[in-house]
Tab-separated table of C-alpha atoms and ligand atoms in Angstrom:
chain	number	residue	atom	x	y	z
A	18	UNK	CA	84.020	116.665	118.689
A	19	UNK	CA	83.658	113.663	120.674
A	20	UNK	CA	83.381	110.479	118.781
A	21	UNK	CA	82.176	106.998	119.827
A	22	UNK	CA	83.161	104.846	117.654
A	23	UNK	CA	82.556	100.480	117.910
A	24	UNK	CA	84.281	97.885	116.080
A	25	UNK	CA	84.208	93.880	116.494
A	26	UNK	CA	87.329	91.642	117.106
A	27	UNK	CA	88.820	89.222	114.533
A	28	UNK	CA	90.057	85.902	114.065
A	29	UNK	CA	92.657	84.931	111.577
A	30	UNK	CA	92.058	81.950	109.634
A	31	UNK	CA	95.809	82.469	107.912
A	32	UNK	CA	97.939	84.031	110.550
A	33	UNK	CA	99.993	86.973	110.787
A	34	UNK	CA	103.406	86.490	112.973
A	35	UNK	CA	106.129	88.384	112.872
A	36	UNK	CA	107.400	92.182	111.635
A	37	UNK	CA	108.841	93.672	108.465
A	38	UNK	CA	109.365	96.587	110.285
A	39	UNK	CA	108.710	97.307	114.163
A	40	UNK	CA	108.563	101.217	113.697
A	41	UNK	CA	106.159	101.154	111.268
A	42	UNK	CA	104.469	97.640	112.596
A	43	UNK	CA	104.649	96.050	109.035
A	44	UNK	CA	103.873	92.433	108.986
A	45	UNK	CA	106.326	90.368	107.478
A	46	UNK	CA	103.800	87.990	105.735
A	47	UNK	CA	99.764	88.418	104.965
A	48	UNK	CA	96.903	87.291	106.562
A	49	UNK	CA	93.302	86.227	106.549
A	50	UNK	CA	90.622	86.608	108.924
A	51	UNK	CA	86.790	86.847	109.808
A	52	UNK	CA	85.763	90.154	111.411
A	53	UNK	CA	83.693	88.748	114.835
A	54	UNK	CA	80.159	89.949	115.944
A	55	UNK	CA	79.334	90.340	118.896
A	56	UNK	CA	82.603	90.694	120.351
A	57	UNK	CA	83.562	94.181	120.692
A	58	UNK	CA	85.328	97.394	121.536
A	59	UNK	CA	83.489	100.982	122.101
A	60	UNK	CA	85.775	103.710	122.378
A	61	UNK	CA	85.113	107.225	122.805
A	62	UNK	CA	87.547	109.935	122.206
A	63	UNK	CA	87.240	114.003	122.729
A	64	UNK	CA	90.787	116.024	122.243
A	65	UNK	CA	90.242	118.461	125.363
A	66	UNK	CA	92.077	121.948	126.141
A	67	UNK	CA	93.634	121.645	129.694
A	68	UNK	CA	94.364	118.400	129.329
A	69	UNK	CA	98.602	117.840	130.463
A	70	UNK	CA	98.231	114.341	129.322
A	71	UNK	CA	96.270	111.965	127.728
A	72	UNK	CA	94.135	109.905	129.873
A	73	UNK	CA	92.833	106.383	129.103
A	74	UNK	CA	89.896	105.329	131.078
A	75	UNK	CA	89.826	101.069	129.700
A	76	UNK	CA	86.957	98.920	131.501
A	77	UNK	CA	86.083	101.712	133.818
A	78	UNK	CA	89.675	101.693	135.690
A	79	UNK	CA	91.982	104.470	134.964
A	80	UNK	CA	95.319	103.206	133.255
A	81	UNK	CA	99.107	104.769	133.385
A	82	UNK	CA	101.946	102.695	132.381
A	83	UNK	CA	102.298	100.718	129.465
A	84	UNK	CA	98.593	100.627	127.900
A	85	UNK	CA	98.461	104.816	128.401
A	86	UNK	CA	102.106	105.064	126.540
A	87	UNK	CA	100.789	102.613	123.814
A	88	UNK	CA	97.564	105.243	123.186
A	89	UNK	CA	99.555	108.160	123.435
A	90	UNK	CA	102.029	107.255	120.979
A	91	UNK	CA	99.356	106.452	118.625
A	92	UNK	CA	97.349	109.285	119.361
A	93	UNK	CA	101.003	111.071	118.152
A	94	UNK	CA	100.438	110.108	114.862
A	95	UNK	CA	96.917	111.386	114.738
A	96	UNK	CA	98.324	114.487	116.113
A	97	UNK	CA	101.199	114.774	113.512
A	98	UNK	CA	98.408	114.461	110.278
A	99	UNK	CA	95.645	116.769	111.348
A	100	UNK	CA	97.880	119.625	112.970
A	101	UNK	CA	95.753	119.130	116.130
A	102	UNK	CA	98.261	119.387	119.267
A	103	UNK	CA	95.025	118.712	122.061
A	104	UNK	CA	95.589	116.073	124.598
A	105	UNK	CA	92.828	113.236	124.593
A	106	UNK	CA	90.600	111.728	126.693
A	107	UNK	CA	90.165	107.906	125.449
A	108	UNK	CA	87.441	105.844	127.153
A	109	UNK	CA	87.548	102.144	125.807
A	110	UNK	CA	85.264	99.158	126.764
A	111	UNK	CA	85.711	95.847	125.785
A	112	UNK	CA	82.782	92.883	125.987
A	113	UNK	CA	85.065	90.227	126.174
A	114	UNK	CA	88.371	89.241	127.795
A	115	UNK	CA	90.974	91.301	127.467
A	116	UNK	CA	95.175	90.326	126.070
A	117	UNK	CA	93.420	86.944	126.706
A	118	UNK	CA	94.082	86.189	122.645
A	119	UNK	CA	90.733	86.911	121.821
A	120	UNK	CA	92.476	90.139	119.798
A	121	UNK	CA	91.300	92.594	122.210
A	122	UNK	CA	93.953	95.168	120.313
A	123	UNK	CA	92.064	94.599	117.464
A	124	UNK	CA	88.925	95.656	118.276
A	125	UNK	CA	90.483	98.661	120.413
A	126	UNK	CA	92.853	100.370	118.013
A	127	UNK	CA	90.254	100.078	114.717
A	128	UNK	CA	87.994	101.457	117.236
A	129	UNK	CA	90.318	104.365	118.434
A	130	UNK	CA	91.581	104.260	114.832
A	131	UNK	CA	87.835	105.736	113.866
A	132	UNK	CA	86.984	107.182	116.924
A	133	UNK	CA	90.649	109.546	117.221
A	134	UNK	CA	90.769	110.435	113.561
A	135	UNK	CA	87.349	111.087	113.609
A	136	UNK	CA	87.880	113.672	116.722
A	137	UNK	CA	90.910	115.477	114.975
A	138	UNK	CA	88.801	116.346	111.869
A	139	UNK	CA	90.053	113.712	110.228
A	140	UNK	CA	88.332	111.784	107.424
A	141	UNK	CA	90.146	108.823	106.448
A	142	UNK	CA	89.279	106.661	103.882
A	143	UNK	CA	88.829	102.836	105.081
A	144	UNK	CA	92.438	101.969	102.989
A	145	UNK	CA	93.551	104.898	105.378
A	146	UNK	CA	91.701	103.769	108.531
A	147	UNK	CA	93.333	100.173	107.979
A	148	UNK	CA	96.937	101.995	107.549
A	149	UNK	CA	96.337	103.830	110.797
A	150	UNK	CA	94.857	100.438	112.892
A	151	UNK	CA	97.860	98.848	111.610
A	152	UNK	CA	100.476	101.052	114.044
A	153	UNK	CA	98.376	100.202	116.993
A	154	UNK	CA	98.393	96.680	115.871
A	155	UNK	CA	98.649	94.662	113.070
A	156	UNK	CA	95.714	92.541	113.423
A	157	UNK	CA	93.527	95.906	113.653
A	158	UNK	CA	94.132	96.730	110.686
A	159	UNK	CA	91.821	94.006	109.422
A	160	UNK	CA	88.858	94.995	112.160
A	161	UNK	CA	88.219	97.922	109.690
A	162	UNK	CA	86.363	95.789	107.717
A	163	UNK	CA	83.283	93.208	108.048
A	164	UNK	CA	82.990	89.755	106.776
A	165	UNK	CA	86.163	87.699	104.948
A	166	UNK	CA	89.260	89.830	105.261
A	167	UNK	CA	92.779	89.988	103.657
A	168	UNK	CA	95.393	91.997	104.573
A	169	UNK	CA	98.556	92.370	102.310
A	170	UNK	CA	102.390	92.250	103.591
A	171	UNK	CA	102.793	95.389	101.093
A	172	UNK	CA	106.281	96.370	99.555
A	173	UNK	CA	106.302	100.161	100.428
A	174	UNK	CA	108.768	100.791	102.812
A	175	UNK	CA	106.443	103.748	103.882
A	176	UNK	CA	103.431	101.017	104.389
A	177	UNK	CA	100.864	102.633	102.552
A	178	UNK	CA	100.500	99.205	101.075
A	179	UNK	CA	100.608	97.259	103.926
A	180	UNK	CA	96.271	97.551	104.385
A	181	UNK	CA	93.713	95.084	104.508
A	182	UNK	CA	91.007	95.108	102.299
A	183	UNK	CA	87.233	93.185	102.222
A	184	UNK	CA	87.543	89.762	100.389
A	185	UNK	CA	84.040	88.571	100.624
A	186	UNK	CA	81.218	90.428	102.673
A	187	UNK	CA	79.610	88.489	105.391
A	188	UNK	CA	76.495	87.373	104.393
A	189	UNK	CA	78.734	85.850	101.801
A	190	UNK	CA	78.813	82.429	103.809
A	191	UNK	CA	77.176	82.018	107.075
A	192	UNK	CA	80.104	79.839	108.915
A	193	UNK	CA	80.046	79.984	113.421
A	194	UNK	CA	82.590	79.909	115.746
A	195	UNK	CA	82.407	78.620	119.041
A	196	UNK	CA	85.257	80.419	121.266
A	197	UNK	CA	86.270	78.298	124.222
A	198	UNK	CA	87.211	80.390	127.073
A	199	UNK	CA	89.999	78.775	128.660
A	200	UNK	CA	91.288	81.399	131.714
A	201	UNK	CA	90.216	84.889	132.535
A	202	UNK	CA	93.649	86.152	133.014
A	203	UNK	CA	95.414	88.298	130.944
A	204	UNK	CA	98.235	86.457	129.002
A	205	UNK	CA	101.872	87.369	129.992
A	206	UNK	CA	104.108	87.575	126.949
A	207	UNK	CA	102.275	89.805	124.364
A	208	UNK	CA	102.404	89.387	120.339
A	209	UNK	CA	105.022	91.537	119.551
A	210	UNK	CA	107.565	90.481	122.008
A	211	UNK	CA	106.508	86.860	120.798
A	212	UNK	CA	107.030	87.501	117.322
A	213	UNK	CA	110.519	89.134	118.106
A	214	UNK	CA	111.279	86.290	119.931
A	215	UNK	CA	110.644	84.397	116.894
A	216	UNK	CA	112.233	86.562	114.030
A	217	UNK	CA	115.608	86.817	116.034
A	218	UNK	CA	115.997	83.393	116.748
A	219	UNK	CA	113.871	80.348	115.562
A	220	UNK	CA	115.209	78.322	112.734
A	221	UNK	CA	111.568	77.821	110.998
A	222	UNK	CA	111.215	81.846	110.878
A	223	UNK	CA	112.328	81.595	107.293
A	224	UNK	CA	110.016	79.010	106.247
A	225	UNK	CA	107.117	80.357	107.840
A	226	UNK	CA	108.052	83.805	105.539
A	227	UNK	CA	108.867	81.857	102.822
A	228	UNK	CA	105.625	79.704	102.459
A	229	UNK	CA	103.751	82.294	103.180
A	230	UNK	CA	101.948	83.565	100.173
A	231	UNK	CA	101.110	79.770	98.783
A	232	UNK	CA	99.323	79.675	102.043
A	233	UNK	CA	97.451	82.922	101.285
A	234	UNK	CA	96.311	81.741	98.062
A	235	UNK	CA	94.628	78.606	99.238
A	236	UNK	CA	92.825	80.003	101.583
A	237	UNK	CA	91.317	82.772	99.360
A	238	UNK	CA	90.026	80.400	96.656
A	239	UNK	CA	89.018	77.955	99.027
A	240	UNK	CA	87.037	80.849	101.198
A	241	UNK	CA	85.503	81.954	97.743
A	242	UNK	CA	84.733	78.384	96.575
A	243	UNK	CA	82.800	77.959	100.431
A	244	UNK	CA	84.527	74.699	100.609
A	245	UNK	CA	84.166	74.099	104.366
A	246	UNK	CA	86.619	71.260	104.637
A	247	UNK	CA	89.599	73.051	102.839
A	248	UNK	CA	89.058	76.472	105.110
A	249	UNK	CA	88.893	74.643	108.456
A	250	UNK	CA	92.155	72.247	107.178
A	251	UNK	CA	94.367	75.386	105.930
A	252	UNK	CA	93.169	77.155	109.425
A	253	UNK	CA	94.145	74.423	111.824
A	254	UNK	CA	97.290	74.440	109.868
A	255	UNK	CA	98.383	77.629	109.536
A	256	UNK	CA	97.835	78.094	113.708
A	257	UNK	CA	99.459	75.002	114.541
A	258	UNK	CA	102.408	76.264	112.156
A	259	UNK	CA	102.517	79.277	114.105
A	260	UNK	CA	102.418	77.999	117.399
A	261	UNK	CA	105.575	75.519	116.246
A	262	UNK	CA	106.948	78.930	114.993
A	263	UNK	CA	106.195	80.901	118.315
A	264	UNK	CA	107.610	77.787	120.184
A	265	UNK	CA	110.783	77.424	118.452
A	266	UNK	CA	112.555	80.406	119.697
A	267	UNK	CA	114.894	80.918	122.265
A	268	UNK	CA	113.118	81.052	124.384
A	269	UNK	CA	110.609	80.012	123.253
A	270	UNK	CA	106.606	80.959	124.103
A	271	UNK	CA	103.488	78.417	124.825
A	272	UNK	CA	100.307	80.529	124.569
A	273	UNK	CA	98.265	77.345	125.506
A	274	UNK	CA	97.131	75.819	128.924
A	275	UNK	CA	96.160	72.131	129.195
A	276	UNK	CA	92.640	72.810	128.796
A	277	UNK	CA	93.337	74.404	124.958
A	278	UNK	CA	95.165	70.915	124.266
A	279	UNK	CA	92.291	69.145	125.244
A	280	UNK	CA	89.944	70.955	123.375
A	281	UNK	CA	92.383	70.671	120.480
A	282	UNK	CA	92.021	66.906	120.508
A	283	UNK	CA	88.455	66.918	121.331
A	284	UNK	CA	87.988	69.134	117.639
A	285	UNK	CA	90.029	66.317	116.203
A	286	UNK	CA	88.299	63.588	117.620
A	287	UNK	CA	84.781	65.090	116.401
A	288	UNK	CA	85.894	65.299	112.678
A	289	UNK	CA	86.015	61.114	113.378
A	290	UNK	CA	82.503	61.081	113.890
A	291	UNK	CA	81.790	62.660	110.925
A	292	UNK	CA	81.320	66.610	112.353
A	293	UNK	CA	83.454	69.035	110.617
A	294	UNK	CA	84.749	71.042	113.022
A	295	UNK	CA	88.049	72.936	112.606
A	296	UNK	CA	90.286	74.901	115.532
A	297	UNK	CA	92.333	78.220	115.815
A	298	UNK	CA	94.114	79.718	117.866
A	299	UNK	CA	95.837	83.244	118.098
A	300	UNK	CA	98.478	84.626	121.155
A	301	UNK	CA	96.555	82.889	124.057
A	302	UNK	CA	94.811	79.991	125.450
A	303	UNK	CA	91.360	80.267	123.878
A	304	UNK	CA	90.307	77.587	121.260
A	305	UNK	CA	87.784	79.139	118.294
A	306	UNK	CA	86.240	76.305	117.001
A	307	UNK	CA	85.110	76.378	113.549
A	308	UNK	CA	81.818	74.617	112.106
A	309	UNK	CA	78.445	75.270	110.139
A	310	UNK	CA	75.324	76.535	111.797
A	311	UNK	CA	73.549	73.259	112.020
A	312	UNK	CA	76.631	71.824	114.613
A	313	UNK	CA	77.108	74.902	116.225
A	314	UNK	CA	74.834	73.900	119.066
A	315	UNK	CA	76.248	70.629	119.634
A	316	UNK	CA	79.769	72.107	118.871
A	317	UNK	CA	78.751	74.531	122.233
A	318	UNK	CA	77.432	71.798	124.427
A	319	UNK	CA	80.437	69.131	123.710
A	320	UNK	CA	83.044	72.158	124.479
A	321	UNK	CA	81.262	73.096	127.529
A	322	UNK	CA	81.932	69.555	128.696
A	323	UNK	CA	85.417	69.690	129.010
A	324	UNK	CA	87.202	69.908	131.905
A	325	UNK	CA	88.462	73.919	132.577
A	326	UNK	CA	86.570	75.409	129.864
A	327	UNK	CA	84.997	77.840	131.715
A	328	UNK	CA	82.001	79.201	129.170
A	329	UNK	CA	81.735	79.613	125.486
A	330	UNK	CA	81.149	81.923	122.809
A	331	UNK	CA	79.275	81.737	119.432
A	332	UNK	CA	79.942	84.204	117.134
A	333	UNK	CA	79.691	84.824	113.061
A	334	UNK	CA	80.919	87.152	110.374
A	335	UNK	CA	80.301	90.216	111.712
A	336	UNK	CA	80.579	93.985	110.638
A	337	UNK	CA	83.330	96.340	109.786
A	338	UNK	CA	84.008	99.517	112.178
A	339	UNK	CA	81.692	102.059	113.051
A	340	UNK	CA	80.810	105.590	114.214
A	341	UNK	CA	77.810	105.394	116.254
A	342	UNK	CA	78.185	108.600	118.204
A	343	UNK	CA	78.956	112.345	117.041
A	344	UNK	CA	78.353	115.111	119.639
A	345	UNK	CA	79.890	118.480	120.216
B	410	LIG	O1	98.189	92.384	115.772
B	410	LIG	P1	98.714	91.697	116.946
B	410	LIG	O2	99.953	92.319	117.456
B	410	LIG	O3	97.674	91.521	117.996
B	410	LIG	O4	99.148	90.225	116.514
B	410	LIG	C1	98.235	89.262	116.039
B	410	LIG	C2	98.830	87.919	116.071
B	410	LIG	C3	97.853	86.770	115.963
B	410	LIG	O5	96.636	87.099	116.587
B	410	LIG	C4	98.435	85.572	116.695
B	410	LIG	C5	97.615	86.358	114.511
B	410	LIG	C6	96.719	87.235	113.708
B	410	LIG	O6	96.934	87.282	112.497
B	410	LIG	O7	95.782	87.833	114.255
């Protein structure tokens, strides 16, 4: 079978940094997020006879190196459940920047998540689909689902607890983001390698564990209660924590340019006059800007004003992953 499959980016409003387990890709703490419409990855997957290798066609440009081992070693697991040994041919495209910390890998591995189990005769549940995102990357696991997210640290050593699961669908609350796009360019120092960085050697690493779950718990009753002010506050805190975290290794990693620090204080400055407006930011320079539908076109035109922002997004809750092509 050949199966398309499409699934939308998210952004975490409580972040996940850092490993349990680097095998298994186990977070070390839990995480909250809001699945993204609009910006998404549609990946197509067939598992072909007389294939010698799998080939991974992302954006219309043929890849080797890195980004083909990555697939194939995921595509190994597929291959270990369903017994099938085929080669694959992956085609991925992406609608919005990619490793620019918009959470292109996301997107991509729910996507290929759906779209590679699917084609193996696979049919995972969406606790399984979440497991299987989760070894492609952590924050995938999440993409599974629409709306308000969670996704649990787990216990098992084996991860079968370490899934995300729906918190609150998303016509639940109708909150915007405005994403600020600060460069094209691909960042250079991925998640993983950042969140090494910071597990071997920064001194707040066991803090950031440690406070974790209180963290976690705000957030959900503060996401159910729809109390705007407390969601955009725990968000802007948990990324700036993050970002201390990510900077306090040795060495240690800035994912920002000057243009995400300006749009950082310009957020800050707009909650003086009286606009909420809340920012986040994952493992690159883009700013999502938080607010409520009736500021979101304001929220656009103010960020477009900045010096080096170079467009902007608005997005909402969007929708979970999804097969939208089957064909033999
Ligand atoms: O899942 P990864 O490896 O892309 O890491 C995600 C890390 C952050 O985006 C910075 C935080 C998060 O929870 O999405």
């Amino acid at each position: 079978m050949r199966i398309t499959a499409k699934a939308n980016s998210n952004i975490a409003l409580i972040k996940y940094w850092g490993k349990r387990n680097s095998d298994l890709n186990l977070p070390a703490v839990g995480s909250i997020s809001v699945t993204l419409e609009g910006l998404s990855t549609q990946t197509t997957t067939r598992f072909e006879t007389g294939l010698q290798n799998d080939r991974l066609l992302l954006n219309g440009k043929k890849e080797s190196g890195p980004a083909l081992v990555r697939i194939t070693r995921f595509l190994d697991i597929i291959r270990n459940t369903s017994g099938v040994s085929l080669k694959a041919s992956v085609e991925s495209n992406n609608n919005f920047p990619t490793a620019a910390g918009l959470a292109s890998s996301a997107s991509a591995f729910a996507a290929l998540a759906a779209s590679a189990s699917k084609a193996a005769g696979l049919n995972l549940s969406d606790a399984q689909l979440s497991e299987l995102a989760r070894r492609g990357s952590g924050s995938a696991a999440r993409s599974v689902f629409g709306g308000y997210v969670v996704m649990h640290r787990g216990e098992r050593p084996d991860g079968s607890d370490s899934i995300a699961e729906p918190l609150a669908e998303k016509n639940f609350w109708d909150i915007r983001l405005c994403i600020a796009i600060t460069t094209e360019k691909a960042k250079t120092i991925n998640s993983t390698v950042g969140m090494t960085q910071s597990k071997a050697s920064s001194v707040y690493y066991p803090a950031w564990v440690d406070t974790a779950e209180t963290d976690l718990a705000e957030m959900r009753s503060a996401l159910l209660a729809k109390d705007f002010q407390k969601v955009g506050e725990l968000s802007e805190y948990s990324c700036l924590k993050m970002h201390a975290l990510a900077m306090s290794g040795r060495p240690g990693v800035v994912y920002w340019n000057g243009t995400s620090v300006e749009v950082m204080h310009a957020v800050q400055s707009l909650r003086q006059t009286g606009i909420p407006a809340y920012f986040t930011i994952d493992a690159g320079p883009q700013v999502k800007v938080l607010c409520l539908p009736e500021d979101e076109n304001r929220i656009k035109v103010m960020l477009q004003e900045i010096p080096g922002v170079l467009r902007v997004l608005k997005t909402r809750p969007g929708d979970g992953v999804q097969i939208i092509e089957a064909t033999e």
